[in-house]
Amino acid sequence: MVESGLLNFFESFAKKESLFLSKKALQSSYIPETIHHRDEQVKKIANVLAPALRHDKPSNLFIYGKTGTGKTSTTKYVIKNMQYAAKGKNIPLEIFYLNCKLKRTADTEYRLMAQLASFFGKAVPPTGLPTDEVYKIFFDVVDKKRQTVILVLDEIDQLVNKAGDGVLYNLTRINDDLSNSQISLIGISNDLLFVDNLDPRVKSSLSEEEVVFAPYNALQLQSILKERVELSFKKGVIGEGVIEKCAAYSARDHGDARRALELLRVSGEIAERNGNQKVKIEHIDEAEDSIEKDRVFETIKTQPKQHQAALYSILSLQSKQNLIFTGEIYDFYKQICGKINLRPLTQRRISDILAELDVFGIINTKVISKGRYGRTREISLSINKSTIPHIKKILEEGLDL
DNA sequence: AGGTATTCACATGAAACTATTCTCTGAGTTAGG
DNA sequence: TAACTCAGAGAATAGTTTCATGTGAATACCTGT
């Protein structure tokens, strides 16, 4: 017995023409053939790194700029070309790109060194060894032959604020001990103030050279979008003013190209799902809404139970009063824990959890003083009111309330 | 009235602890010669 | 005697707890007018 409604759906779905050619060029990992509006930066990075092709040590380089300004793409682009050039001339050059933010990859000193060692073919167990042992393994394998190594550490601020700047200090000094090889560092960060909190020695050696990526303006975003549209959408699918609006949206908050592309992709998907032949401006609004919602639902779903319980407390209290304080949440939270048989954490910890939820953009917290009545966090929800029931349901499922 | 001191209810920091996952080492055991 | 097994020591890490210290302004308390 086949459900005819569903069958119809699948049939018409298959018949429906896709608006996309390929979504590859809309993904943030895509590296275009030519990088637009970043000539200056490309030139500068290339200039700094070029000595490697003559077996001289390139200066360390520090790159910063907000998210979605093309730091990573541009860097990868230069690297790719360099590797190609080096290969052609048989120059011993190794370039590694590492994203320090990826959990369980390179976010601690141990894991960073382990990753590096494994790049050189020495697998290191994920735990169990002393850190200096791993360091030594890396050192030995690098120094085995004469070569220039360039290390690109993306989101280097994440590494430092988890593991401290000792790692960088060691890495910048490693050249003194290496006899055959030489290592240069490229640090990429989207936190402009990040270098200021660094050990001065690390700071000066890491930022021998600097490159800054300014946000794209609306016009630049438009031209980037146009190029990607050619590659990813079928001809004539994009309606009047769509690109302009996407660009304007993203230029408004710090010129984030990644967001602009995502917006465009989701708009396309929505149009396609609705059976439209063209992507229209209305779809963009819908897309923005849906991206935001998905983000929130996703983060909430993946939170640990304790966080969910805390958030549930906030939602419950929020229906009664607009502003909530830490103490109230903690009391409510303890009740919930009793109900669902969860070991309650200390208030100290809940305080941190609230701060974390704030960072996720699920709640807004502000530390205020109520004078005689103490100091506390003033908490309000930063999510759309209409989604609250849905979120509550998600939480109730997660906590089996 | 104006100025100072208190006080509250947490925030914020640092260190220590716990549980888990994993390696390495060396003692004890087993099996084959 | 070589190979194997297995428990125990030692690491890294995430998530907490414990302990200690910090803090901003509404109130309480003075003080001199």
Short mmCIF file of C-alpha atoms (C1' of nucleotides) in Angstrom, two decimals:
data_model
loop_
_atom_site.label_atom_id
_atom_site.label_comp_id
_atom_site.label_asym_id
_atom_site.label_seq_id
_atom_site.Cartn_x
_atom_site.Cartn_y
_atom_site.Cartn_z
CA MET A 1 0.00 0.00 0.00
CA VAL A 2 1.55 3.24 -1.10
CA GLU A 3 0.55 6.53 0.39
CA SER A 4 -0.57 8.44 -2.64
CA GLY A 5 -0.12 11.92 -1.18
CA LEU A 6 3.48 11.23 -0.37
CA LEU A 7 4.04 9.64 -3.72
CA ASN A 8 2.68 12.69 -5.44
CA PHE A 9 4.98 14.82 -3.43
CA PHE A 10 8.05 12.87 -4.41
CA GLU A 11 7.02 12.77 -8.03
CA SER A 12 6.46 16.46 -8.29
CA PHE A 13 9.63 17.07 -6.37
CA ALA A 14 11.63 15.07 -8.85
CA LYS A 15 9.95 16.83 -11.75
CA LYS A 16 10.58 20.24 -10.33
CA GLU A 17 13.65 21.81 -11.75
CA SER A 18 16.35 22.88 -9.40
CA LEU A 19 17.32 26.52 -9.42
CA PHE A 20 20.89 25.64 -8.63
CA LEU A 21 23.67 24.50 -10.85
CA SER A 22 25.87 23.60 -7.95
CA LYS A 23 26.01 24.85 -4.41
CA LYS A 24 29.73 24.46 -4.17
CA ALA A 25 30.56 28.07 -4.90
CA LEU A 26 28.20 29.22 -2.17
CA GLN A 27 29.94 27.30 0.55
CA SER A 28 32.28 29.17 2.80
CA SER A 29 35.07 26.70 2.18
CA TYR A 30 35.09 27.48 -1.52
CA ILE A 31 38.21 29.19 -2.77
CA PRO A 32 37.57 31.18 -5.96
CA GLU A 33 39.89 31.32 -8.93
CA THR A 34 40.63 34.94 -8.37
CA ILE A 35 40.20 36.90 -5.20
CA HIS A 36 38.40 40.18 -5.67
CA HIS A 37 39.09 43.40 -3.81
CA ARG A 38 42.01 41.92 -1.95
CA ASP A 39 44.85 42.68 -4.33
CA GLU A 40 46.76 44.63 -1.77
CA GLN A 41 46.55 41.89 0.81
CA VAL A 42 47.44 39.17 -1.65
CA LYS A 43 50.47 41.12 -2.72
CA LYS A 44 51.58 41.76 0.81
CA ILE A 45 51.20 38.18 1.95
CA ALA A 46 52.98 36.92 -1.13
CA ASN A 47 55.79 39.39 -0.55
CA VAL A 48 56.28 38.27 2.99
CA LEU A 49 56.25 34.60 2.15
CA ALA A 50 58.25 34.72 -1.05
CA PRO A 51 61.70 34.38 0.57
CA ALA A 52 60.73 30.80 1.37
CA LEU A 53 61.19 30.01 -2.29
CA ARG A 54 64.85 30.95 -1.96
CA HIS A 55 65.15 28.97 1.22
CA ASP A 56 65.29 32.09 3.35
CA LYS A 57 63.09 32.26 6.38
CA PRO A 58 60.00 34.38 5.76
CA SER A 59 59.02 36.80 8.49
CA ASN A 60 56.24 35.80 10.79
CA LEU A 61 52.99 37.29 9.74
CA PHE A 62 49.93 38.35 11.58
CA ILE A 63 46.65 38.75 9.79
CA TYR A 64 43.55 40.25 11.20
CA GLY A 65 40.10 41.30 10.18
CA LYS A 66 36.50 40.61 11.10
CA THR A 67 34.76 37.37 10.17
CA GLY A 68 33.89 36.97 6.54
CA THR A 69 36.38 39.51 5.28
CA GLY A 70 38.29 36.95 3.31
CA LYS A 71 41.27 36.35 5.57
CA THR A 72 41.15 32.62 5.32
CA SER A 73 40.28 32.43 1.64
CA THR A 74 42.95 34.90 0.68
CA THR A 75 45.60 33.16 2.74
CA LYS A 76 44.68 29.77 1.38
CA TYR A 77 44.74 31.18 -2.08
CA VAL A 78 48.27 32.51 -1.70
CA ILE A 79 49.40 29.29 -0.11
CA LYS A 80 48.00 27.21 -2.91
CA ASN A 81 49.89 29.20 -5.49
CA MET A 82 53.05 29.09 -3.50
CA GLN A 83 52.92 25.38 -3.05
CA TYR A 84 52.45 25.06 -6.74
CA ALA A 85 55.47 27.23 -7.45
CA ALA A 86 57.61 25.38 -4.95
CA LYS A 87 56.66 22.03 -6.36
CA GLY A 88 57.61 23.09 -9.86
CA LYS A 89 61.06 24.11 -8.75
CA ASN A 90 61.56 21.33 -6.29
CA ILE A 91 61.95 23.60 -3.33
CA PRO A 92 61.53 21.93 0.05
CA LEU A 93 58.64 23.94 1.32
CA GLU A 94 55.88 22.67 3.57
CA ILE A 95 52.86 24.75 4.35
CA PHE A 96 50.26 23.69 6.86
CA TYR A 97 46.96 25.22 7.61
CA LEU A 98 45.39 24.62 10.99
CA ASN A 99 42.21 25.96 12.43
CA CYS A 100 42.72 26.32 16.16
CA LYS A 101 39.05 26.64 16.90
CA LEU A 102 38.07 23.16 15.90
CA LYS A 103 37.43 21.26 19.08
CA ARG A 104 39.65 18.30 19.70
CA THR A 105 41.95 19.25 16.87
CA ALA A 106 44.30 22.04 17.70
CA ASP A 107 42.83 23.91 20.62
CA THR A 108 45.48 23.00 23.19
CA GLU A 109 49.24 22.91 23.18
CA TYR A 110 49.30 19.14 23.21
CA ARG A 111 46.86 18.77 20.35
CA LEU A 112 48.51 21.45 18.29
CA MET A 113 51.87 19.75 18.53
CA ALA A 114 50.26 16.39 17.91
CA GLN A 115 48.60 17.69 14.77
CA LEU A 116 51.83 19.16 13.51
CA ALA A 117 53.69 15.96 14.16
CA SER A 118 51.08 14.01 12.27
CA PHE A 119 51.43 16.35 9.30
CA PHE A 120 54.97 15.10 9.07
CA GLY A 121 53.82 11.54 9.23
CA LYS A 122 54.36 10.88 12.90
CA ALA A 123 51.06 9.90 14.41
CA VAL A 124 50.76 10.88 18.03
CA PRO A 125 48.18 9.32 20.35
CA PRO A 126 45.41 11.68 21.44
CA THR A 127 46.40 11.41 25.08
CA GLY A 128 48.72 9.58 27.38
CA LEU A 129 52.01 11.22 26.55
CA PRO A 130 53.63 14.13 28.34
CA THR A 131 53.44 17.35 26.33
CA ASP A 132 57.19 17.80 26.04
CA GLU A 133 57.42 14.34 24.60
CA VAL A 134 55.11 15.36 21.78
CA TYR A 135 57.06 18.53 21.35
CA LYS A 136 60.22 16.50 20.97
CA ILE A 137 58.65 14.16 18.46
CA PHE A 138 57.62 17.12 16.37
CA PHE A 139 61.01 18.74 16.70
CA ASP A 140 62.89 15.64 15.60
CA VAL A 141 60.73 14.93 12.62
CA VAL A 142 60.89 18.51 11.39
CA ASP A 143 64.60 18.81 11.76
CA LYS A 144 65.32 15.58 9.97
CA LYS A 145 65.79 17.29 6.66
CA ARG A 146 66.46 20.73 5.32
CA GLN A 147 63.19 22.49 4.65
CA THR A 148 61.16 25.59 5.21
CA VAL A 149 57.94 25.19 7.07
CA ILE A 150 55.14 27.70 7.12
CA LEU A 151 52.49 27.24 9.72
CA VAL A 152 49.16 28.94 9.30
CA LEU A 153 47.24 29.13 12.55
CA ASP A 154 43.71 30.27 11.91
CA GLU A 155 41.67 31.65 14.79
CA ILE A 156 44.83 31.81 16.79
CA ASP A 157 43.07 33.85 19.46
CA GLN A 158 41.05 30.77 20.41
CA LEU A 159 44.20 28.81 20.98
CA VAL A 160 45.79 31.47 23.13
CA ASN A 161 42.83 32.04 25.27
CA LYS A 162 42.50 28.37 26.01
CA ALA A 163 46.10 27.32 26.19
CA GLY A 164 47.94 30.56 26.91
CA ASP A 165 50.66 32.18 24.86
CA GLY A 166 53.36 29.76 25.96
CA VAL A 167 52.71 27.66 22.89
CA LEU A 168 53.40 30.57 20.61
CA TYR A 169 56.45 31.50 22.56
CA ASN A 170 57.85 28.02 22.07
CA LEU A 171 56.99 28.01 18.41
CA THR A 172 58.55 31.36 17.70
CA ARG A 173 61.70 30.33 19.47
CA ILE A 174 61.96 26.89 17.97
CA ASN A 175 64.15 28.19 15.14
CA ASP A 176 67.02 28.78 17.55
CA ASP A 177 67.23 25.06 18.16
CA LEU A 178 66.49 23.78 14.71
CA SER A 179 69.61 23.21 12.70
CA ASN A 180 68.22 22.11 9.35
CA SER A 181 64.76 23.54 9.08
CA GLN A 182 63.13 26.83 9.72
CA ILE A 183 59.60 27.57 10.72
CA SER A 184 57.55 30.67 10.05
CA LEU A 185 54.19 31.41 11.57
CA ILE A 186 51.15 33.02 10.12
CA GLY A 187 48.58 33.89 12.73
CA ILE A 188 45.05 34.72 11.71
CA SER A 189 42.67 36.32 14.15
CA ASN A 190 39.40 38.15 14.02
CA ASP A 191 39.98 39.78 17.35
CA LEU A 192 41.75 43.03 16.73
CA LEU A 193 42.75 43.55 20.32
CA PHE A 194 44.09 40.08 20.66
CA VAL A 195 47.77 40.94 20.23
CA ASP A 196 47.67 43.48 23.00
CA ASN A 197 47.25 40.83 25.66
CA LEU A 198 50.13 38.81 24.40
CA ASP A 199 53.47 38.40 26.06
CA PRO A 200 55.51 41.26 24.57
CA ARG A 201 58.16 38.87 23.30
CA VAL A 202 55.59 36.79 21.49
CA LYS A 203 53.87 39.87 20.24
CA SER A 204 56.93 41.36 18.65
CA SER A 205 58.05 38.19 16.99
CA LEU A 206 54.64 37.14 15.76
CA SER A 207 53.77 40.44 14.23
CA GLU A 208 56.96 41.16 12.37
CA GLU A 209 54.61 41.82 9.50
CA GLU A 210 50.93 42.58 9.61
CA VAL A 211 48.09 42.54 7.17
CA VAL A 212 44.71 44.00 7.89
CA PHE A 213 41.48 43.00 6.18
CA ALA A 214 38.90 45.73 6.20
CA PRO A 215 35.25 44.76 5.91
CA TYR A 216 33.82 44.63 2.42
CA ASN A 217 31.49 47.43 1.48
CA ALA A 218 28.17 46.82 -0.22
CA LEU A 219 29.54 47.29 -3.71
CA GLN A 220 32.36 44.86 -3.21
CA LEU A 221 29.98 42.32 -1.75
CA GLN A 222 27.78 42.72 -4.79
CA SER A 223 30.55 41.91 -7.19
CA ILE A 224 31.56 38.88 -5.16
CA LEU A 225 27.99 37.68 -5.08
CA LYS A 226 27.54 38.23 -8.77
CA GLU A 227 30.49 36.08 -9.54
CA ARG A 228 29.29 33.26 -7.33
CA VAL A 229 25.77 33.48 -8.69
CA GLU A 230 27.12 32.77 -12.16
CA LEU A 231 28.69 29.62 -10.88
CA SER A 232 25.94 28.31 -8.72
CA PHE A 233 22.56 29.40 -10.02
CA LYS A 234 20.96 28.72 -13.33
CA LYS A 235 20.71 31.64 -15.67
CA GLY A 236 18.02 34.19 -14.98
CA VAL A 237 16.94 32.66 -11.73
CA ILE A 238 18.01 35.53 -9.57
CA GLY A 239 15.38 38.23 -9.50
CA GLU A 240 15.75 41.96 -9.69
CA GLY A 241 17.56 43.52 -6.75
CA VAL A 242 18.23 40.27 -4.94
CA ILE A 243 21.98 40.52 -5.04
CA GLU A 244 21.84 44.14 -4.02
CA LYS A 245 19.71 43.36 -1.05
CA CYS A 246 21.83 40.45 0.11
CA ALA A 247 24.90 42.64 -0.10
CA ALA A 248 23.21 45.46 1.74
CA TYR A 249 22.08 43.19 4.55
CA SER A 250 25.56 41.88 5.12
CA ALA A 251 27.32 45.16 4.65
CA ARG A 252 25.15 46.53 7.40
CA ASP A 253 26.71 44.27 9.95
CA HIS A 254 30.43 44.36 9.34
CA GLY A 255 30.60 43.33 5.68
CA ASP A 256 30.55 39.61 6.20
CA ALA A 257 30.81 37.86 2.85
CA ARG A 258 30.20 34.49 4.38
CA ARG A 259 26.83 35.62 5.64
CA ALA A 260 25.92 37.17 2.34
CA LEU A 261 26.58 33.88 0.59
CA GLU A 262 24.63 31.90 3.11
CA LEU A 263 21.74 34.30 2.78
CA LEU A 264 21.78 33.86 -0.95
CA ARG A 265 21.91 30.09 -0.75
CA VAL A 266 19.08 29.81 1.74
CA SER A 267 16.99 32.26 -0.25
CA GLY A 268 17.46 30.03 -3.24
CA GLU A 269 16.50 26.96 -1.28
CA ILE A 270 13.37 28.62 -0.01
CA ALA A 271 12.36 29.76 -3.47
CA GLU A 272 12.94 26.28 -4.76
CA ARG A 273 10.92 24.70 -2.02
CA ASN A 274 8.04 27.07 -2.69
CA GLY A 275 8.11 26.09 -6.33
CA ASN A 276 9.07 29.56 -7.51
CA GLN A 277 10.94 30.00 -10.76
CA LYS A 278 12.89 32.96 -9.48
CA VAL A 279 14.52 34.05 -6.29
CA LYS A 280 12.81 37.21 -5.15
CA ILE A 281 13.46 39.81 -2.53
CA GLU A 282 10.81 38.38 -0.19
CA HIS A 283 12.78 35.18 -0.07
CA ILE A 284 15.71 37.00 1.44
CA ASP A 285 13.70 38.19 4.40
CA GLU A 286 12.40 34.72 4.90
CA ALA A 287 15.90 33.33 4.61
CA GLU A 288 17.30 35.67 7.19
CA ASP A 289 14.58 34.66 9.57
CA SER A 290 15.08 31.00 8.97
CA ILE A 291 18.86 31.14 9.32
CA GLU A 292 18.53 32.82 12.65
CA LYS A 293 15.92 30.35 13.87
CA ASP A 294 17.89 27.35 12.78
CA ARG A 295 20.95 28.68 14.49
CA VAL A 296 19.11 29.09 17.76
CA PHE A 297 17.36 25.73 17.63
CA GLU A 298 20.57 24.00 16.75
CA THR A 299 22.57 25.52 19.56
CA ILE A 300 19.86 24.78 22.06
CA LYS A 301 19.49 21.20 20.98
CA THR A 302 23.17 20.56 21.31
CA GLN A 303 23.55 22.10 24.75
CA PRO A 304 24.35 19.81 27.66
CA LYS A 305 21.52 18.97 30.04
CA GLN A 306 22.64 21.38 32.71
CA HIS A 307 22.59 24.25 30.26
CA GLN A 308 19.19 23.19 29.02
CA ALA A 309 17.85 23.05 32.54
CA ALA A 310 19.17 26.53 33.21
CA LEU A 311 17.65 27.83 30.02
CA TYR A 312 14.36 26.15 30.80
CA SER A 313 14.32 27.95 34.14
CA ILE A 314 14.84 31.23 32.38
CA LEU A 315 12.04 30.58 29.93
CA SER A 316 9.67 29.58 32.70
CA LEU A 317 10.39 32.62 34.80
CA GLN A 318 10.33 34.88 31.80
CA SER A 319 6.64 34.29 31.19
CA LYS A 320 5.88 35.84 34.56
CA GLN A 321 8.30 38.72 34.64
CA ASN A 322 10.42 40.49 32.11
CA LEU A 323 13.67 40.79 33.98
CA ILE A 324 15.15 37.90 35.85
CA PHE A 325 18.11 37.65 38.20
CA THR A 326 20.65 34.95 38.83
CA GLY A 327 19.34 34.00 42.26
CA GLU A 328 15.81 33.39 41.01
CA ILE A 329 17.06 31.25 38.19
CA TYR A 330 19.16 29.20 40.53
CA ASP A 331 16.22 28.49 42.85
CA PHE A 332 14.01 27.44 39.98
CA TYR A 333 16.80 25.42 38.46
CA LYS A 334 17.25 23.45 41.65
CA GLN A 335 13.56 22.55 41.65
CA ILE A 336 13.84 21.33 38.09
CA CYS A 337 16.84 19.25 38.94
CA GLY A 338 14.84 17.61 41.69
CA LYS A 339 12.05 16.83 39.25
CA ILE A 340 14.16 15.26 36.56
CA ASN A 341 16.70 13.69 38.84
CA LEU A 342 19.65 15.77 37.79
CA ARG A 343 22.43 16.55 40.21
CA PRO A 344 22.23 20.30 40.77
CA LEU A 345 25.38 22.29 40.15
CA THR A 346 26.62 25.06 42.37
CA GLN A 347 25.51 28.62 41.87
CA ARG A 348 29.04 29.47 40.85
CA ARG A 349 28.79 27.15 37.92
CA ILE A 350 25.31 28.31 36.93
CA SER A 351 26.69 31.80 36.87
CA ASP A 352 29.22 30.71 34.28
CA ILE A 353 26.61 28.81 32.32
CA LEU A 354 24.50 31.95 32.10
CA ALA A 355 27.50 33.78 30.74
CA GLU A 356 27.96 31.05 28.15
CA LEU A 357 24.33 31.24 27.05
CA ASP A 358 24.87 34.93 26.62
CA VAL A 359 27.79 34.32 24.31
CA PHE A 360 25.64 31.97 22.26
CA GLY A 361 23.23 34.83 21.78
CA ILE A 362 20.31 33.02 23.35
CA ILE A 363 19.97 35.37 26.27
CA ASN A 364 21.05 38.89 27.11
CA THR A 365 22.80 39.44 30.37
CA LYS A 366 23.92 42.61 31.96
CA VAL A 367 25.64 42.89 35.31
CA ILE A 368 23.85 45.49 37.35
CA SER A 369 23.97 46.69 40.89
CA LYS A 370 20.73 46.90 42.80
CA GLY A 371 22.45 48.89 45.49
CA ARG A 372 21.55 47.71 48.91
CA TYR A 373 20.04 44.64 47.30
CA GLY A 374 23.26 43.43 45.85
CA ARG A 375 24.82 42.87 42.49
CA THR A 376 23.55 40.42 39.96
CA ARG A 377 22.98 39.64 36.34
CA GLU A 378 19.91 41.08 34.77
CA ILE A 379 18.74 38.57 32.22
CA SER A 380 16.36 38.83 29.32
CA LEU A 381 15.78 36.63 26.31
CA SER A 382 17.36 37.71 23.09
CA ILE A 383 15.31 35.42 20.91
CA ASN A 384 12.17 36.05 19.04
CA LYS A 385 9.11 35.74 21.31
CA SER A 386 7.22 33.70 18.76
CA THR A 387 9.76 30.89 18.95
CA ILE A 388 9.55 30.49 22.70
CA PRO A 389 6.90 27.76 22.73
CA HIS A 390 8.89 25.77 20.23
CA ILE A 391 12.06 26.15 22.23
CA LYS A 392 10.26 25.12 25.37
CA LYS A 393 9.13 22.00 23.62
CA ILE A 394 12.64 21.21 22.49
CA LEU A 395 13.88 21.62 26.02
CA GLU A 396 11.11 19.50 27.51
CA GLU A 397 12.04 16.74 25.13
CA GLY A 398 15.70 17.10 25.88
CA LEU A 399 15.16 17.01 29.59
CA ASP A 400 12.26 14.57 29.46
CA LEU A 401 10.10 16.72 31.64
"C1'" DA B 1 20.86 68.60 53.37
"C1'" DG B 2 25.09 66.58 52.45
"C1'" DG B 3 28.61 63.35 53.18
"C1'" DT B 4 30.41 58.83 54.54
"C1'" DA B 5 30.08 54.06 55.71
"C1'" DT B 6 27.63 49.64 55.25
"C1'" DT B 7 25.79 46.05 53.07
"C1'" DC B 8 23.75 42.98 49.97
"C1'" DA B 9 23.88 39.30 46.43
"C1'" DC B 10 26.09 38.03 43.58
"C1'" DA B 11 30.32 38.52 39.98
"C1'" DT B 12 34.79 37.11 39.03
"C1'" DG B 13 39.30 34.55 39.66
"C1'" DA B 14 42.24 30.93 40.85
"C1'" DA B 15 43.25 26.57 42.37
"C1'" DA B 16 42.10 22.08 43.35
"C1'" DC B 17 39.47 18.09 42.46
"C1'" DT B 18 36.97 14.24 39.59
"C1'" DA B 19 36.17 11.23 35.99
"C1'" DT B 20 37.40 9.62 31.61
"C1'" DT B 21 40.39 8.25 28.10
"C1'" DC B 22 44.60 6.88 26.74
"C1'" DT B 23 49.86 5.27 26.76
"C1'" DC B 24 53.73 3.05 28.66
"C1'" DT B 25 56.08 -0.11 31.65
"C1'" DG B 26 57.24 -3.96 33.90
"C1'" DA B 27 55.84 -8.10 36.50
"C1'" DG B 28 53.77 -12.34 35.98
"C1'" DT B 29 52.09 -15.99 32.89
"C1'" DT B 30 52.06 -19.00 29.08
"C1'" DA B 31 53.65 -21.76 25.36
"C1'" DG B 32 57.07 -23.53 22.50
"C1'" DG B 33 61.82 -25.28 22.01
"C1'" DT C 1 63.31 -17.98 26.60
"C1'" DA C 2 60.32 -15.29 23.79
"C1'" DA C 3 55.68 -13.74 23.44
"C1'" DC C 4 51.71 -12.32 25.66
"C1'" DT C 5 48.57 -10.37 29.27
"C1'" DC C 6 47.28 -7.27 32.44
"C1'" DA C 7 47.39 -4.16 36.31
"C1'" DG C 8 49.20 0.16 37.80
"C1'" DA C 9 51.35 4.69 37.12
"C1'" DG C 10 51.15 8.81 34.79
"C1'" DA C 11 49.15 12.26 31.22
"C1'" DA C 12 45.74 15.34 29.03
"C1'" DT C 13 41.28 17.29 29.27
"C1'" DA C 14 36.53 18.75 30.33
"C1'" DG C 15 33.62 19.95 33.75
"C1'" DT C 16 33.06 21.10 38.38
"C1'" DT C 17 33.66 22.47 43.24
"C1'" DT C 18 35.95 25.16 46.83
"C1'" DC C 19 37.80 29.10 48.52
"C1'" DA C 20 38.78 33.93 48.19
"C1'" DT C 21 38.21 38.34 46.75
"C1'" DG C 22 35.84 42.17 44.27
"C1'" DT C 23 32.13 45.50 43.46
"C1'" DG C 24 28.38 49.37 42.52
"C1'" DA C 25 24.97 51.84 44.34
"C1'" DA C 26 20.70 51.92 47.51
"C1'" DT C 27 20.32 52.61 52.20
"C1'" DA C 28 21.73 53.61 57.10
"C1'" DC C 29 24.05 56.58 59.88
"C1'" DC C 30 26.36 60.80 61.07
"C1'" DT C 31 27.39 65.69 61.22
"C1'" DG C 32 27.00 70.26 61.25
"C1'" DT C 33 23.64 73.83 59.96
#
